[in-house]
Amino acid sequence: MTKAIRVHAKGGPEVLEFEDVALPPPGPGEVRVRTTAIGVNFIDVYHRTGLYPQPLPFILGKEGAGVVEAAGPGVTLLAPGDRVASANLSGSYATEFNAPESALVKIPDGISDETAAAMMLKGMTARFLLRKTSNVGPGHTILFHAASGGVGSIATQWANHLGATVIGTVGSEEKAERAKRNGAHHTILYRSEDFVARVAEITGGSKCDVVYDSVGATTWRGSLDCLKPLGLLVLFGQSSGPVKDFEPILLAQKGSLYLTRPTLFAYTATRKTLDETANDLFDVVKKGTVKIEIGARYSLKDAAQAHRDLEARETVGSTILIP
Ligand SMILES: NC(=O)c1ccc[n+]([C@@H]2O[C@H](COP(=O)([O-])OP(=O)(O)OC[C@H]3O[C@@H](n4cnc5c(N)ncnc54)[C@H](OP(=O)(O)O)[C@@H]3O)[C@@H](O)[C@H]2O)c1
């Protein structure tokens, strides 16, 4: 039996039920993990609301860390006692879960379980966004929306380290200060300022090579106007709602732009790409190049409050649940 946050009907945070759920022994290729810390992500909101439909009922949660307690038949990489983490679980909002060993990586010494739970999904996303959808480096100017959020806080530090000029949009003065501390060279208060005009001003009219937009509905059109000719819009989320009525001709009109709508899961689909991505992340975190900030901790049973705060734009950095 595991204690878990289960969704029986899609809806608001109130549909999150904390209940006992029977857990079978780990199947072939699976391990049983005792959870020590759980990452909260916007994708959990999309699953809860049904924007990304899931068969009901289901246990929420993609990201978490814990200790292997038992191994099913055919498991070769992991053994009881190993500390593990993942960004691709089916039900991490639980005191215990079963997962295929192919989804898990060992947490290296020097990285705590809480840090791992706070960074696997958000940090590996920052890595593939900066290194794989594009290859950001010196001479590049990027715009990163929601720069003080979970993904944004990590990406801002990493992009600065890679040598790019980083412009970050943020929802408040306090978040602007945080983004600057994380290495944003410029910040824009996009709730009160016209971010397109501000980007033009900051760049002297030359605009950005890449725009990273996870806000979606309220920003995507402006994001296109922040790009140089042949620039790249990486649309990787929809915190404000999904993009609708997109016409490809816009890309032509605004300078033969590129658009990608990537997912972490495609960029870490093989053992090789998962290990490469995770190891790169572990490396920058162990060196202190990227610091993982846990902005808030909640008890697992209070997951609904964590969702309310995330959706109300009240969180900064990573949010974790403690079982
Ligand atoms: N494609 C992928 O593989 C992938 C992987 C990970 C995450 N993502 C996406 O990346 C984004 C960030 O994820 P996260 O978990 O790290 O969340 P987060 O950035 O910590 O939270 C979302 C932030 O978006 C901003 N925002 C703007 N308009 C909003 C609105 N109407 N409602 C709520 N928030 C709004 C808020 O920051 P301000 O107050 O500063 O505006 C808020 O704090 C999400 O859209 C997520 O879906 C995509």
mmCIF file of N, CA and C in Angstrom, residues 30-118:
data_model
loop_
_atom_site.group_PDB
_atom_site.id
_atom_site.type_symbol
_atom_site.label_atom_id
_atom_site.label_comp_id
_atom_site.label_asym_id
_atom_site.label_seq_id
_atom_site.Cartn_x
_atom_site.Cartn_y
_atom_site.Cartn_z
ATOM 1 N N GLU A 30 11.313 -3.526 -13.526
ATOM 2 C CA GLU A 30 10.909 -2.416 -12.642
ATOM 3 C C GLU A 30 11.574 -2.509 -11.277
ATOM 4 N N VAL A 31 11.654 -1.360 -10.602
ATOM 5 C CA VAL A 31 12.061 -1.348 -9.190
ATOM 6 C C VAL A 31 10.991 -0.658 -8.375
ATOM 7 N N ARG A 32 10.947 -0.994 -7.082
ATOM 8 C CA ARG A 32 10.098 -0.286 -6.124
ATOM 9 C C ARG A 32 10.958 0.779 -5.464
ATOM 10 N N VAL A 33 10.451 2.015 -5.460
ATOM 11 C CA VAL A 33 11.204 3.133 -4.871
ATOM 12 C C VAL A 33 10.425 3.705 -3.684
ATOM 13 N N ARG A 34 11.119 3.897 -2.563
ATOM 14 C CA ARG A 34 10.542 4.642 -1.436
ATOM 15 C C ARG A 34 10.876 6.107 -1.658
ATOM 16 N N THR A 35 9.846 6.920 -1.825
ATOM 17 C CA THR A 35 10.041 8.312 -2.224
ATOM 18 C C THR A 35 10.579 9.146 -1.066
ATOM 19 N N THR A 36 11.561 10.008 -1.371
ATOM 20 C CA THR A 36 12.078 10.911 -0.342
ATOM 21 C C THR A 36 11.745 12.382 -0.649
ATOM 22 N N ALA A 37 11.589 12.723 -1.918
ATOM 23 C CA ALA A 37 11.211 14.095 -2.295
ATOM 24 C C ALA A 37 10.605 14.056 -3.701
ATOM 25 N N ILE A 38 9.652 14.946 -3.931
ATOM 26 C CA ILE A 38 8.862 14.913 -5.175
ATOM 27 C C ILE A 38 8.885 16.303 -5.809
ATOM 28 N N GLY A 39 9.145 16.381 -7.100
ATOM 29 C CA GLY A 39 9.135 17.663 -7.804
ATOM 30 C C GLY A 39 7.737 18.012 -8.284
ATOM 31 N N VAL A 40 7.385 19.293 -8.145
ATOM 32 C CA VAL A 40 6.098 19.790 -8.657
ATOM 33 C C VAL A 40 6.388 20.548 -9.946
ATOM 34 N N ASN A 41 5.617 20.240 -10.984
ATOM 35 C CA ASN A 41 5.849 20.843 -12.301
ATOM 36 C C ASN A 41 4.538 21.261 -12.939
ATOM 37 N N PHE A 42 4.654 22.191 -13.871
ATOM 38 C CA PHE A 42 3.438 22.644 -14.551
ATOM 39 C C PHE A 42 2.771 21.514 -15.329
ATOM 40 N N ILE A 43 3.533 20.522 -15.735
ATOM 41 C CA ILE A 43 2.897 19.411 -16.461
ATOM 42 C C ILE A 43 1.906 18.684 -15.544
ATOM 43 N N ASP A 44 2.141 18.726 -14.223
ATOM 44 C CA ASP A 44 1.199 18.103 -13.285
ATOM 45 C C ASP A 44 -0.156 18.829 -13.342
ATOM 46 N N VAL A 45 -0.097 20.135 -13.560
ATOM 47 C CA VAL A 45 -1.330 20.920 -13.705
ATOM 48 C C VAL A 45 -2.046 20.512 -14.992
ATOM 49 N N TYR A 46 -1.273 20.370 -16.077
ATOM 50 C CA TYR A 46 -1.902 19.974 -17.354
ATOM 51 C C TYR A 46 -2.548 18.587 -17.231
ATOM 52 N N HIS A 47 -1.899 17.683 -16.477
ATOM 53 C CA HIS A 47 -2.493 16.354 -16.271
ATOM 54 C C HIS A 47 -3.755 16.457 -15.419
ATOM 55 N N ARG A 48 -3.675 17.278 -14.374
ATOM 56 C CA ARG A 48 -4.830 17.421 -13.464
ATOM 57 C C ARG A 48 -6.038 18.014 -14.182
ATOM 58 N N THR A 49 -5.798 19.037 -15.031
ATOM 59 C CA THR A 49 -6.919 19.712 -15.713
ATOM 60 C C THR A 49 -7.411 18.944 -16.932
ATOM 61 N N GLY A 50 -6.618 17.989 -17.409
ATOM 62 C CA GLY A 50 -7.016 17.247 -18.596
ATOM 63 C C GLY A 50 -6.500 17.858 -19.891
ATOM 64 N N LEU A 51 -5.712 18.963 -19.781
ATOM 65 C CA LEU A 51 -5.115 19.526 -21.009
ATOM 66 C C LEU A 51 -4.266 18.460 -21.700
ATOM 67 N N TYR A 52 -3.519 17.699 -20.884
ATOM 68 C CA TYR A 52 -2.836 16.500 -21.391
ATOM 69 C C TYR A 52 -3.611 15.320 -20.795
ATOM 70 N N PRO A 53 -4.534 14.709 -21.570
ATOM 71 C CA PRO A 53 -5.433 13.708 -20.981
ATOM 72 C C PRO A 53 -4.714 12.461 -20.486
ATOM 73 N N GLN A 54 -5.180 11.956 -19.341
ATOM 74 C CA GLN A 54 -4.668 10.722 -18.732
ATOM 75 C C GLN A 54 -5.854 9.804 -18.470
ATOM 76 N N PRO A 55 -5.663 8.480 -18.571
ATOM 77 C CA PRO A 55 -6.753 7.597 -18.183
ATOM 78 C C PRO A 55 -7.011 7.700 -16.672
ATOM 79 N N LEU A 56 -8.276 7.882 -16.289
ATOM 80 C CA LEU A 56 -8.644 8.054 -14.873
ATOM 81 C C LEU A 56 -8.940 6.698 -14.222
ATOM 82 N N PRO A 57 -8.720 6.525 -12.911
ATOM 83 C CA PRO A 57 -7.980 7.446 -12.049
ATOM 84 C C PRO A 57 -6.488 7.250 -12.250
ATOM 85 N N PHE A 58 -5.710 8.252 -11.872
ATOM 86 C CA PHE A 58 -4.256 8.106 -11.982
ATOM 87 C C PHE A 58 -3.570 8.861 -10.851
ATOM 88 N N ILE A 59 -2.352 8.391 -10.512
ATOM 89 C CA ILE A 59 -1.544 9.091 -9.504
ATOM 90 C C ILE A 59 -0.720 10.130 -10.241
ATOM 91 N N LEU A 60 -0.756 11.349 -9.721
ATOM 92 C CA LEU A 60 -0.089 12.467 -10.370
ATOM 93 C C LEU A 60 1.436 12.386 -10.184
ATOM 94 N N GLY A 61 2.173 13.072 -11.036
ATOM 95 C CA GLY A 61 3.589 13.311 -10.756
ATOM 96 C C GLY A 61 4.556 12.620 -11.698
ATOM 97 N N LYS A 62 5.465 13.446 -12.266
ATOM 98 C CA LYS A 62 6.490 12.938 -13.189
ATOM 99 C C LYS A 62 7.873 12.894 -12.553
ATOM 100 N N GLU A 63 8.104 13.759 -11.539
ATOM 101 C CA GLU A 63 9.478 13.975 -11.069
ATOM 102 C C GLU A 63 9.610 13.565 -9.598
ATOM 103 N N GLY A 64 10.689 12.871 -9.265
ATOM 104 C CA GLY A 64 10.873 12.511 -7.866
ATOM 105 C C GLY A 64 12.212 11.840 -7.633
ATOM 106 N N ALA A 65 12.509 11.686 -6.329
ATOM 107 C CA ALA A 65 13.751 11.026 -5.915
ATOM 108 C C ALA A 65 13.427 10.079 -4.776
ATOM 109 N N GLY A 66 14.256 9.061 -4.607
ATOM 110 C CA GLY A 66 14.026 8.130 -3.508
ATOM 111 C C GLY A 66 15.073 7.036 -3.490
ATOM 112 N N VAL A 67 14.747 5.991 -2.733
ATOM 113 C CA VAL A 67 15.688 4.893 -2.525
ATOM 114 C C VAL A 67 15.058 3.598 -3.034
ATOM 115 N N VAL A 68 15.817 2.834 -3.804
ATOM 116 C CA VAL A 68 15.313 1.553 -4.317
ATOM 117 C C VAL A 68 15.141 0.595 -3.140
ATOM 118 N N GLU A 69 13.951 0.011 -3.058
ATOM 119 C CA GLU A 69 13.653 -0.933 -1.969
ATOM 120 C C GLU A 69 13.643 -2.371 -2.452
ATOM 121 N N ALA A 70 13.219 -2.573 -3.707
ATOM 122 C CA ALA A 70 13.137 -3.940 -4.243
ATOM 123 C C ALA A 70 13.266 -3.876 -5.749
ATOM 124 N N ALA A 71 13.822 -4.946 -6.318
ATOM 125 C CA ALA A 71 13.991 -4.996 -7.775
ATOM 126 C C ALA A 71 13.178 -6.159 -8.340
ATOM 127 N N GLY A 72 12.484 -5.914 -9.455
ATOM 128 C CA GLY A 72 11.729 -6.960 -10.130
ATOM 129 C C GLY A 72 12.652 -7.817 -10.986
ATOM 130 N N PRO A 73 12.078 -8.841 -11.653
ATOM 131 C CA PRO A 73 12.903 -9.704 -12.479
ATOM 132 C C PRO A 73 13.551 -8.939 -13.641
ATOM 133 N N GLY A 74 14.798 -9.272 -13.935
ATOM 134 C CA GLY A 74 15.461 -8.707 -15.119
ATOM 135 C C GLY A 74 16.080 -7.345 -14.903
ATOM 136 N N VAL A 75 16.033 -6.832 -13.671
ATOM 137 C CA VAL A 75 16.656 -5.523 -13.414
ATOM 138 C C VAL A 75 18.164 -5.716 -13.333
ATOM 139 N N THR A 76 18.921 -4.909 -14.074
ATOM 140 C CA THR A 76 20.375 -5.107 -14.125
ATOM 141 C C THR A 76 21.162 -3.900 -13.631
ATOM 142 N N LEU A 77 20.572 -2.698 -13.740
ATOM 143 C CA LEU A 77 21.357 -1.487 -13.464
ATOM 144 C C LEU A 77 21.253 -1.035 -12.012
ATOM 145 N N LEU A 78 20.174 -1.405 -11.344
ATOM 146 C CA LEU A 78 19.902 -0.871 -10.007
ATOM 147 C C LEU A 78 19.763 -1.990 -8.989
ATOM 148 N N ALA A 79 19.991 -1.635 -7.706
ATOM 149 C CA ALA A 79 19.872 -2.612 -6.624
ATOM 150 C C ALA A 79 19.298 -1.905 -5.402
ATOM 151 N N PRO A 80 18.691 -2.666 -4.490
ATOM 152 C CA PRO A 80 18.168 -2.052 -3.274
ATOM 153 C C PRO A 80 19.234 -1.200 -2.585
ATOM 154 N N GLY A 81 18.810 -0.026 -2.106
ATOM 155 C CA GLY A 81 19.731 0.900 -1.443
ATOM 156 C C GLY A 81 20.201 2.022 -2.357
ATOM 157 N N ASP A 82 20.087 1.837 -3.680
ATOM 158 C CA ASP A 82 20.524 2.911 -4.590
ATOM 159 C C ASP A 82 19.617 4.129 -4.438
ATOM 160 N N ARG A 83 20.244 5.309 -4.458
ATOM 161 C CA ARG A 83 19.456 6.558 -4.508
ATOM 162 C C ARG A 83 19.218 6.882 -5.969
ATOM 163 N N VAL A 84 17.949 7.108 -6.318
ATOM 164 C CA VAL A 84 17.602 7.301 -7.732
ATOM 165 C C VAL A 84 16.666 8.497 -7.894
ATOM 166 N N ALA A 85 16.607 8.984 -9.132
ATOM 167 C CA ALA A 85 15.685 10.084 -9.441
ATOM 168 C C ALA A 85 15.240 9.956 -10.882
ATOM 169 N N SER A 86 14.162 10.664 -11.203
ATOM 170 C CA SER A 86 13.643 10.610 -12.563
ATOM 171 C C SER A 86 12.793 11.831 -12.857
ATOM 172 N N ALA A 87 12.700 12.136 -14.159
ATOM 173 C CA ALA A 87 11.788 13.181 -14.620
ATOM 174 C C ALA A 87 10.637 12.570 -15.397
ATOM 175 N N ASN A 88 10.583 11.253 -15.443
ATOM 176 C CA ASN A 88 9.580 10.621 -16.311
ATOM 177 C C ASN A 88 8.896 9.459 -15.600
ATOM 178 N N LEU A 89 8.309 9.775 -14.443
ATOM 179 C CA LEU A 89 7.608 8.750 -13.662
ATOM 180 C C LEU A 89 6.116 8.805 -13.970
ATOM 181 N N SER A 90 5.442 7.719 -13.666
ATOM 182 C CA SER A 90 3.974 7.715 -13.762
ATOM 183 C C SER A 90 3.454 7.601 -12.343
ATOM 184 N N GLY A 91 3.414 8.728 -11.616
ATOM 185 C CA GLY A 91 2.872 8.692 -10.269
ATOM 186 C C GLY A 91 3.892 8.898 -9.178
ATOM 187 N N SER A 92 4.637 10.034 -9.249
ATOM 188 C CA SER A 92 5.639 10.300 -8.199
ATOM 189 C C SER A 92 5.029 10.932 -6.953
ATOM 190 N N TYR A 93 3.770 11.420 -7.026
ATOM 191 C CA TYR A 93 3.127 12.008 -5.829
ATOM 192 C C TYR A 93 2.661 10.855 -4.938
ATOM 193 N N ALA A 94 3.616 10.119 -4.363
ATOM 194 C CA ALA A 94 3.281 8.921 -3.595
ATOM 195 C C ALA A 94 4.429 8.604 -2.657
ATOM 196 N N THR A 95 4.125 7.869 -1.591
ATOM 197 C CA THR A 95 5.191 7.509 -0.656
ATOM 198 C C THR A 95 6.067 6.396 -1.225
ATOM 199 N N GLU A 96 5.511 5.618 -2.138
ATOM 200 C CA GLU A 96 6.279 4.578 -2.848
ATOM 201 C C GLU A 96 5.720 4.468 -4.262
ATOM 202 N N PHE A 97 6.568 4.095 -5.203
ATOM 203 C CA PHE A 97 6.072 3.847 -6.566
ATOM 204 C C PHE A 97 6.943 2.798 -7.226
ATOM 205 N N ASN A 98 6.398 2.168 -8.261
ATOM 206 C CA ASN A 98 7.187 1.273 -9.112
ATOM 207 C C ASN A 98 7.537 2.022 -10.391
ATOM 208 N N ALA A 99 8.746 1.798 -10.889
ATOM 209 C CA ALA A 99 9.138 2.465 -12.134
ATOM 210 C C ALA A 99 10.094 1.571 -12.894
ATOM 211 N N PRO A 100 10.062 1.636 -14.233
ATOM 212 C CA PRO A 100 11.049 0.891 -15.002
ATOM 213 C C PRO A 100 12.445 1.448 -14.730
ATOM 214 N N GLU A 101 13.426 0.591 -14.608
ATOM 215 C CA GLU A 101 14.769 1.119 -14.332
ATOM 216 C C GLU A 101 15.254 2.008 -15.473
ATOM 217 N N SER A 102 14.679 1.815 -16.667
ATOM 218 C CA SER A 102 15.080 2.631 -17.819
ATOM 219 C C SER A 102 14.723 4.104 -17.629
ATOM 220 N N ALA A 103 13.793 4.406 -16.715
ATOM 221 C CA ALA A 103 13.394 5.811 -16.491
ATOM 222 C C ALA A 103 14.228 6.479 -15.410
ATOM 223 N N LEU A 104 15.048 5.687 -14.693
ATOM 224 C CA LEU A 104 15.716 6.193 -13.486
ATOM 225 C C LEU A 104 17.211 6.397 -13.716
ATOM 226 N N VAL A 105 17.757 7.371 -13.004
ATOM 227 C CA VAL A 105 19.216 7.531 -12.973
ATOM 228 C C VAL A 105 19.651 7.524 -11.510
ATOM 229 N N LYS A 106 20.887 7.081 -11.263
ATOM 230 C CA LYS A 106 21.412 7.121 -9.895
ATOM 231 C C LYS A 106 21.780 8.563 -9.559
ATOM 232 N N ILE A 107 21.463 8.972 -8.344
ATOM 233 C CA ILE A 107 21.829 10.327 -7.899
ATOM 234 C C ILE A 107 23.281 10.282 -7.428
ATOM 235 N N PRO A 108 24.145 11.121 -7.996
ATOM 236 C CA PRO A 108 25.554 11.075 -7.579
ATOM 237 C C PRO A 108 25.747 11.600 -6.154
ATOM 238 N N ASP A 109 26.840 11.166 -5.508
ATOM 239 C CA ASP A 109 27.207 11.719 -4.203
ATOM 240 C C ASP A 109 27.349 13.229 -4.354
ATOM 241 N N GLY A 110 26.993 13.949 -3.308
ATOM 242 C CA GLY A 110 27.139 15.410 -3.360
ATOM 243 C C GLY A 110 25.865 16.103 -3.808
ATOM 244 N N ILE A 111 24.872 15.330 -4.270
ATOM 245 C CA ILE A 111 23.576 15.922 -4.639
ATOM 246 C C ILE A 111 22.513 15.276 -3.743
ATOM 247 N N SER A 112 21.788 16.093 -3.005
ATOM 248 C CA SER A 112 20.800 15.553 -2.065
ATOM 249 C C SER A 112 19.556 15.083 -2.825
ATOM 250 N N ASP A 113 18.760 14.257 -2.144
ATOM 251 C CA ASP A 113 17.508 13.796 -2.758
ATOM 252 C C ASP A 113 16.589 14.979 -3.069
ATOM 253 N N GLU A 114 16.532 15.955 -2.157
ATOM 254 C CA GLU A 114 15.652 17.112 -2.382
ATOM 255 C C GLU A 114 16.095 17.892 -3.622
ATOM 256 N N THR A 115 17.407 18.083 -3.736
ATOM 257 C CA THR A 115 17.913 18.800 -4.915
ATOM 258 C C THR A 115 17.595 18.015 -6.188
ATOM 259 N N ALA A 116 17.775 16.702 -6.135
ATOM 260 C CA ALA A 116 17.484 15.878 -7.327
ATOM 261 C C ALA A 116 16.012 15.999 -7.714
ATOM 262 N N ALA A 117 15.129 15.939 -6.694
ATOM 263 C CA ALA A 117 13.698 16.024 -6.995
ATOM 264 C C ALA A 117 13.340 17.398 -7.556
ATOM 265 N N ALA A 118 14.115 18.404 -7.156
ATOM 266 C CA ALA A 118 13.831 19.770 -7.598
ATOM 267 C C ALA A 118 14.389 20.075 -8.979
#
